[in-house]
Amino acid sequence: MAERPANPERDILARFFLLAYLAALVFSLPFLGATRAGGAAAFAFGLAVWSTYALLYLLPAVLGTGLAHLVARGLDRQGRARGSVWAPRLVAVLATAAALAFLLADARVHAIYGFHVDGFVLNLVLTPGGIESMGAGASTYRTCVLLALGILGLSGALLALAHSRPLRALRPRLGLLALAWLTVSLGERVGYGAAHVAGLGPVLAAADAFPLYSRLTFDRLAQRLGVATPQGDTLAPGDGRLAYPLAPPLIEPPAQPLNVVWLVAESLRADSLVPEVMPRTWDFARDARRFERHYSSGNGTRMGVFGMFYGLYGPYWFPALESRRGPVLIEALLAQGYQFSAHTSARFTYPEFDQTVFADLPRADLHEWSAGESWERDRAMVDGLLSFVDGRDPARPFFAFAFFESAHARYQFPAECAVHRPYLADLNYAALDLTRDIEGIRNRYLNSCHHLDGQLGRLLDGLARRGLLDASVVVITGDHGEEFLEHGRWGHGSSFVAEQVRVPLVLRVPGLAPGVDDRLTSHLDLPATLLPRLGVRNPPEELSLGHDLLGPFARGSTVVADWSRLCVVTPELKASFATQAKGFLGTETTTADDRPAQGLRLPVTIQAEILEGLGRFRTRSGARPDPSLVSAH
């Protein structure tokens, strides 16, 4: 066999990427480790994915370096850049460092939150205010910078090692290596397809442990061959344009219009509203209606706030954002001449509430409080909201919204609110050991809720002193909950366990007798509850998917959503479904209290009801649905 022409630079780069591949294997070990719980078959599948995907993660670096190498050689032959080797080497080092940093960041995100760097995370990074919403502190940024520099240094060291004397004799047989990689890659692809046909859940779930895993299925081929295939469950969000509402709001302004004070706390889980943690809010709730079994409409801020204002399932967020369609509730109040003042300690641009919930309001009515720690911003926000109340036209009703950030990680509070000890002094995302630190993290959270309680109390007392409570509807709730490893995760957005989706709801309506309601209720019910009391006379099914919380209706189910899944909650079970039919759909069924379930299945009548709701406010071919054809929901 003829010997390869000498190309020392190509050999250096080949050795570099062989070393980089070994580094990528090490950085991917957390993904492989996550497959061990699925048993021997899942782990064997995981080994195949681990060994092949480590190279795929480096593929952009390999291709970019190869292109730079070819360009450099072409210029060298033309005598325009003789001996130019540093451009491809620089590309190799920087692109490899970026790939390894991605693997490190993704492993960290997956370990803490249970999901990979995906469209949701990219939206977080690219949207103004997204990174700030995570509450990362200076120590986290410093650690991330040090890690990035360390990875860059590692990549440079790999290049130096590839160029070193001990490895110069190594000339990787790229053809043989490529053949071996293709063989293993084909094997894991066929293995996944076979597992999908056979419905081997542990193997299919093992694929979810690896970021960017691309699924190959043989279901259609199997069906043609007469092989029965298990059908994954999906509740697709439907297609077509947004057709919301089904009819224009019919408004009959009340003789004595009510003000609306809508107070939402970030990450406020249901069991935080107790006298030991939030005494002032608890006292206020005793003179209001408190809903004990209340669910958010999402396990994250986007879907949680969207559901409480629109009364629509989470997948409607996307067409609402695309069309910049505000909720009927705001539209109806604008039509009646309400004064508006919306405040947040975060940003209205992330999530994009300036283009959805408050899309119909002028920018001057949207106030962002951004100076200082989250607890300082919350205090300034209360001052600002009370200033609006004092400066408004008293002859016109008003709508006031406040979004409190204290209870969002990093769970910030002043020293005088440190009533739960010991607490973690510095919540550094990049250096956390959750097993070791979780109790200290939880106590930080409880202290932040205690501070939040003080600000809610200050605002409510201010309204009472001004004589406004008896003329105002007051809503107090959370956008979603927060988990502290009760089911293996920290934070929110990763699952639909009670800690992430159960929130308090306190509703005070003038003339409404106080009490406690233990029915199954949802954020989806807030528009259907408030609109009739604010002068809107439409049947509720024309405007939302909710029910009047103050009426006799008893929910048989509710829906909680995230970026790509729905969870249907009934008194007996929870069933989660993908909203995109792509590969294994990740169907999961548990008991209502989040224990493993055997034999439980969502009743067909509830599935039909949810599917009707997913399509009710969409239209195909430009035709608007006939409201008379909409069944009561």
Short mmCIF file of N, CA and C in Angstrom, two decimals, residues 118-209:
data_model
loop_
_atom_site.label_atom_id
_atom_site.label_comp_id
_atom_site.label_asym_id
_atom_site.label_seq_id
_atom_site.Cartn_x
_atom_site.Cartn_y
_atom_site.Cartn_z
N ASP A 118 -31.46 24.01 25.17
CA ASP A 118 -32.38 23.83 24.04
C ASP A 118 -32.94 25.18 23.63
N GLY A 119 -34.06 25.14 22.91
CA GLY A 119 -34.66 26.40 22.47
C GLY A 119 -35.04 27.30 23.62
N PHE A 120 -35.51 26.68 24.71
CA PHE A 120 -35.87 27.47 25.89
C PHE A 120 -34.65 28.20 26.44
N VAL A 121 -33.53 27.47 26.59
CA VAL A 121 -32.32 28.08 27.17
C VAL A 121 -31.75 29.13 26.22
N LEU A 122 -31.77 28.84 24.91
CA LEU A 122 -31.28 29.83 23.95
C LEU A 122 -32.13 31.09 23.99
N ASN A 123 -33.45 30.91 24.14
CA ASN A 123 -34.33 32.06 24.28
C ASN A 123 -33.97 32.86 25.52
N LEU A 124 -33.62 32.14 26.58
CA LEU A 124 -33.21 32.80 27.82
C LEU A 124 -31.97 33.64 27.60
N VAL A 125 -30.99 33.09 26.87
CA VAL A 125 -29.72 33.78 26.67
C VAL A 125 -29.87 34.96 25.71
N LEU A 126 -30.67 34.79 24.65
CA LEU A 126 -30.71 35.78 23.58
C LEU A 126 -31.72 36.89 23.81
N THR A 127 -32.71 36.67 24.69
CA THR A 127 -33.73 37.69 24.92
C THR A 127 -33.25 38.70 25.95
N PRO A 128 -33.40 39.99 25.70
CA PRO A 128 -33.00 40.99 26.71
C PRO A 128 -33.67 40.73 28.05
N GLY A 129 -32.88 40.69 29.09
CA GLY A 129 -33.39 40.44 30.43
C GLY A 129 -33.40 38.98 30.81
N GLY A 130 -33.09 38.07 29.86
CA GLY A 130 -33.16 36.65 30.15
C GLY A 130 -32.14 36.20 31.17
N ILE A 131 -30.87 36.55 30.95
CA ILE A 131 -29.83 36.15 31.90
C ILE A 131 -30.08 36.76 33.26
N GLU A 132 -30.50 38.02 33.27
CA GLU A 132 -30.76 38.67 34.56
C GLU A 132 -31.85 37.95 35.33
N SER A 133 -32.81 37.33 34.60
CA SER A 133 -33.91 36.67 35.28
C SER A 133 -33.45 35.45 36.07
N MET A 134 -32.28 34.92 35.76
CA MET A 134 -31.78 33.77 36.48
C MET A 134 -31.21 34.15 37.84
N GLY A 135 -30.94 35.42 38.04
CA GLY A 135 -30.45 35.85 39.34
C GLY A 135 -29.01 35.47 39.61
N ALA A 136 -28.23 35.21 38.58
CA ALA A 136 -26.83 34.85 38.79
C ALA A 136 -26.07 36.04 39.37
N GLY A 137 -25.26 35.77 40.40
CA GLY A 137 -24.51 36.83 41.06
C GLY A 137 -23.09 36.94 40.55
N ALA A 138 -22.35 37.88 41.12
CA ALA A 138 -20.99 38.13 40.67
C ALA A 138 -20.10 36.90 40.85
N SER A 139 -20.31 36.15 41.94
CA SER A 139 -19.48 34.97 42.17
C SER A 139 -19.70 33.93 41.08
N THR A 140 -20.94 33.79 40.60
CA THR A 140 -21.22 32.85 39.52
C THR A 140 -20.53 33.28 38.24
N TYR A 141 -20.60 34.57 37.92
CA TYR A 141 -19.93 35.06 36.72
C TYR A 141 -18.42 34.87 36.82
N ARG A 142 -17.85 35.14 37.99
CA ARG A 142 -16.40 34.96 38.16
C ARG A 142 -16.02 33.49 37.96
N THR A 143 -16.80 32.60 38.54
CA THR A 143 -16.50 31.18 38.38
C THR A 143 -16.61 30.75 36.93
N CYS A 144 -17.64 31.25 36.25
CA CYS A 144 -17.81 30.90 34.83
C CYS A 144 -16.64 31.41 33.99
N VAL A 145 -16.18 32.61 34.27
CA VAL A 145 -15.04 33.14 33.54
C VAL A 145 -13.80 32.29 33.79
N LEU A 146 -13.58 31.90 35.04
CA LEU A 146 -12.42 31.07 35.37
C LEU A 146 -12.53 29.71 34.68
N LEU A 147 -13.73 29.14 34.67
CA LEU A 147 -13.91 27.85 33.99
C LEU A 147 -13.65 27.99 32.49
N ALA A 148 -14.16 29.09 31.89
CA ALA A 148 -13.95 29.30 30.45
C ALA A 148 -12.46 29.44 30.14
N LEU A 149 -11.76 30.19 30.98
CA LEU A 149 -10.31 30.33 30.77
C LEU A 149 -9.60 29.00 30.95
N GLY A 150 -10.06 28.22 31.94
CA GLY A 150 -9.46 26.91 32.15
C GLY A 150 -9.66 25.99 30.97
N ILE A 151 -10.87 26.01 30.39
CA ILE A 151 -11.14 25.16 29.23
C ILE A 151 -10.32 25.63 28.03
N LEU A 152 -10.22 26.94 27.86
CA LEU A 152 -9.38 27.46 26.78
C LEU A 152 -7.93 27.03 26.98
N GLY A 153 -7.46 27.09 28.22
CA GLY A 153 -6.10 26.63 28.51
C GLY A 153 -5.94 25.15 28.24
N LEU A 154 -6.95 24.34 28.58
CA LEU A 154 -6.89 22.91 28.30
C LEU A 154 -6.80 22.66 26.81
N SER A 155 -7.60 23.40 26.02
CA SER A 155 -7.57 23.22 24.57
C SER A 155 -6.19 23.58 24.01
N GLY A 156 -5.61 24.65 24.53
CA GLY A 156 -4.26 25.01 24.09
C GLY A 156 -3.24 23.97 24.49
N ALA A 157 -3.41 23.39 25.69
CA ALA A 157 -2.48 22.35 26.14
C ALA A 157 -2.58 21.11 25.26
N LEU A 158 -3.79 20.79 24.79
CA LEU A 158 -3.95 19.64 23.90
C LEU A 158 -3.20 19.87 22.59
N LEU A 159 -3.23 21.12 22.07
CA LEU A 159 -2.50 21.42 20.86
C LEU A 159 -0.99 21.28 21.09
N ALA A 160 -0.52 21.79 22.25
CA ALA A 160 0.91 21.66 22.56
C ALA A 160 1.31 20.19 22.68
N LEU A 161 0.44 19.38 23.29
CA LEU A 161 0.73 17.96 23.43
C LEU A 161 0.75 17.27 22.07
N ALA A 162 -0.18 17.64 21.19
CA ALA A 162 -0.21 17.05 19.85
C ALA A 162 1.05 17.39 19.07
N HIS A 163 1.69 18.49 19.40
CA HIS A 163 2.89 18.95 18.71
C HIS A 163 4.16 18.47 19.40
N SER A 164 4.01 17.83 20.55
CA SER A 164 5.18 17.48 21.37
C SER A 164 5.93 16.30 20.77
N ARG A 165 7.19 16.16 21.16
CA ARG A 165 8.05 15.10 20.64
C ARG A 165 7.51 13.70 20.93
N PRO A 166 6.99 13.41 22.15
CA PRO A 166 6.53 12.04 22.41
C PRO A 166 5.42 11.57 21.48
N LEU A 167 4.62 12.50 20.94
CA LEU A 167 3.49 12.10 20.10
C LEU A 167 3.75 12.30 18.61
N ARG A 168 4.91 12.79 18.25
CA ARG A 168 5.15 13.07 16.83
C ARG A 168 5.08 11.82 15.96
N ALA A 169 5.44 10.66 16.54
CA ALA A 169 5.42 9.43 15.75
C ALA A 169 4.00 8.91 15.52
N LEU A 170 3.03 9.47 16.27
CA LEU A 170 1.65 9.03 16.14
C LEU A 170 0.99 9.71 14.94
N ARG A 171 0.62 8.89 13.95
CA ARG A 171 -0.07 9.42 12.77
C ARG A 171 -1.40 8.67 12.67
N PRO A 172 -2.45 9.24 13.25
CA PRO A 172 -3.74 8.52 13.33
C PRO A 172 -4.22 8.08 11.96
N ARG A 173 -4.70 6.83 11.90
CA ARG A 173 -5.27 6.30 10.67
C ARG A 173 -6.72 6.77 10.59
N LEU A 174 -6.91 7.91 10.00
CA LEU A 174 -8.22 8.56 10.01
C LEU A 174 -9.29 7.70 9.35
N GLY A 175 -8.91 6.96 8.29
CA GLY A 175 -9.89 6.13 7.62
C GLY A 175 -10.41 5.01 8.52
N LEU A 176 -9.50 4.35 9.24
CA LEU A 176 -9.91 3.28 10.14
C LEU A 176 -10.75 3.82 11.29
N LEU A 177 -10.33 4.97 11.82
CA LEU A 177 -11.09 5.57 12.93
C LEU A 177 -12.49 5.96 12.46
N ALA A 178 -12.59 6.52 11.25
CA ALA A 178 -13.91 6.91 10.74
C ALA A 178 -14.80 5.68 10.54
N LEU A 179 -14.20 4.56 10.05
CA LEU A 179 -14.98 3.34 9.86
C LEU A 179 -15.49 2.81 11.19
N ALA A 180 -14.62 2.82 12.21
CA ALA A 180 -15.05 2.34 13.53
C ALA A 180 -16.17 3.22 14.09
N TRP A 181 -16.02 4.53 13.93
CA TRP A 181 -17.04 5.45 14.43
C TRP A 181 -18.37 5.22 13.72
N LEU A 182 -18.32 5.07 12.39
CA LEU A 182 -19.55 4.86 11.63
C LEU A 182 -20.23 3.55 12.01
N THR A 183 -19.44 2.52 12.29
CA THR A 183 -20.02 1.23 12.67
C THR A 183 -20.77 1.34 13.99
N VAL A 184 -20.13 1.95 14.99
CA VAL A 184 -20.78 2.09 16.29
C VAL A 184 -21.98 3.03 16.19
N SER A 185 -21.84 4.11 15.41
CA SER A 185 -22.93 5.06 15.25
C SER A 185 -24.13 4.41 14.59
N LEU A 186 -23.88 3.59 13.55
CA LEU A 186 -24.98 2.89 12.89
C LEU A 186 -25.64 1.92 13.86
N GLY A 187 -24.84 1.28 14.69
CA GLY A 187 -25.39 0.34 15.66
C GLY A 187 -26.31 1.01 16.66
N GLU A 188 -25.89 2.17 17.19
CA GLU A 188 -26.76 2.84 18.17
C GLU A 188 -28.01 3.40 17.51
N ARG A 189 -27.91 3.80 16.24
CA ARG A 189 -29.10 4.29 15.54
C ARG A 189 -30.11 3.16 15.34
N VAL A 190 -29.61 2.02 14.88
CA VAL A 190 -30.49 0.87 14.69
C VAL A 190 -31.05 0.43 16.04
N GLY A 191 -30.20 0.46 17.07
CA GLY A 191 -30.66 0.08 18.41
C GLY A 191 -31.78 0.97 18.90
N TYR A 192 -31.67 2.28 18.67
CA TYR A 192 -32.74 3.17 19.10
C TYR A 192 -34.02 2.90 18.32
N GLY A 193 -33.89 2.72 17.00
CA GLY A 193 -35.07 2.45 16.19
C GLY A 193 -35.77 1.18 16.61
N ALA A 194 -34.99 0.13 16.91
CA ALA A 194 -35.57 -1.14 17.35
C ALA A 194 -36.24 -0.97 18.71
N ALA A 195 -35.59 -0.22 19.60
CA ALA A 195 -36.17 0.02 20.92
C ALA A 195 -37.47 0.79 20.81
N HIS A 196 -37.56 1.70 19.86
CA HIS A 196 -38.78 2.47 19.67
C HIS A 196 -39.91 1.57 19.18
N VAL A 197 -39.59 0.66 18.25
CA VAL A 197 -40.60 -0.27 17.76
C VAL A 197 -41.10 -1.17 18.89
N ALA A 198 -40.14 -1.61 19.73
CA ALA A 198 -40.49 -2.53 20.82
C ALA A 198 -41.03 -1.82 22.04
N GLY A 199 -40.94 -0.49 22.08
CA GLY A 199 -41.44 0.26 23.23
C GLY A 199 -40.59 0.06 24.47
N LEU A 200 -39.25 -0.03 24.30
CA LEU A 200 -38.35 -0.21 25.44
C LEU A 200 -38.08 1.14 26.08
N GLY A 201 -38.90 1.50 27.05
CA GLY A 201 -38.83 2.82 27.66
C GLY A 201 -37.48 3.21 28.22
N PRO A 202 -36.79 2.32 28.99
CA PRO A 202 -35.49 2.72 29.55
C PRO A 202 -34.46 3.09 28.50
N VAL A 203 -34.45 2.36 27.37
CA VAL A 203 -33.51 2.69 26.30
C VAL A 203 -33.87 4.02 25.67
N LEU A 204 -35.16 4.22 25.42
CA LEU A 204 -35.60 5.48 24.82
C LEU A 204 -35.31 6.65 25.75
N ALA A 205 -35.53 6.45 27.04
CA ALA A 205 -35.25 7.52 28.00
C ALA A 205 -33.76 7.81 28.09
N ALA A 206 -32.92 6.78 27.87
CA ALA A 206 -31.47 7.00 27.93
C ALA A 206 -31.01 7.99 26.88
N ALA A 207 -31.71 8.03 25.75
CA ALA A 207 -31.35 9.00 24.71
C ALA A 207 -31.52 10.42 25.19
N ASP A 208 -32.49 10.63 26.10
CA ASP A 208 -32.73 11.97 26.62
C ASP A 208 -31.59 12.47 27.49
N ALA A 209 -30.70 11.58 27.91
CA ALA A 209 -29.59 12.00 28.76
C ALA A 209 -28.54 12.77 27.97
#
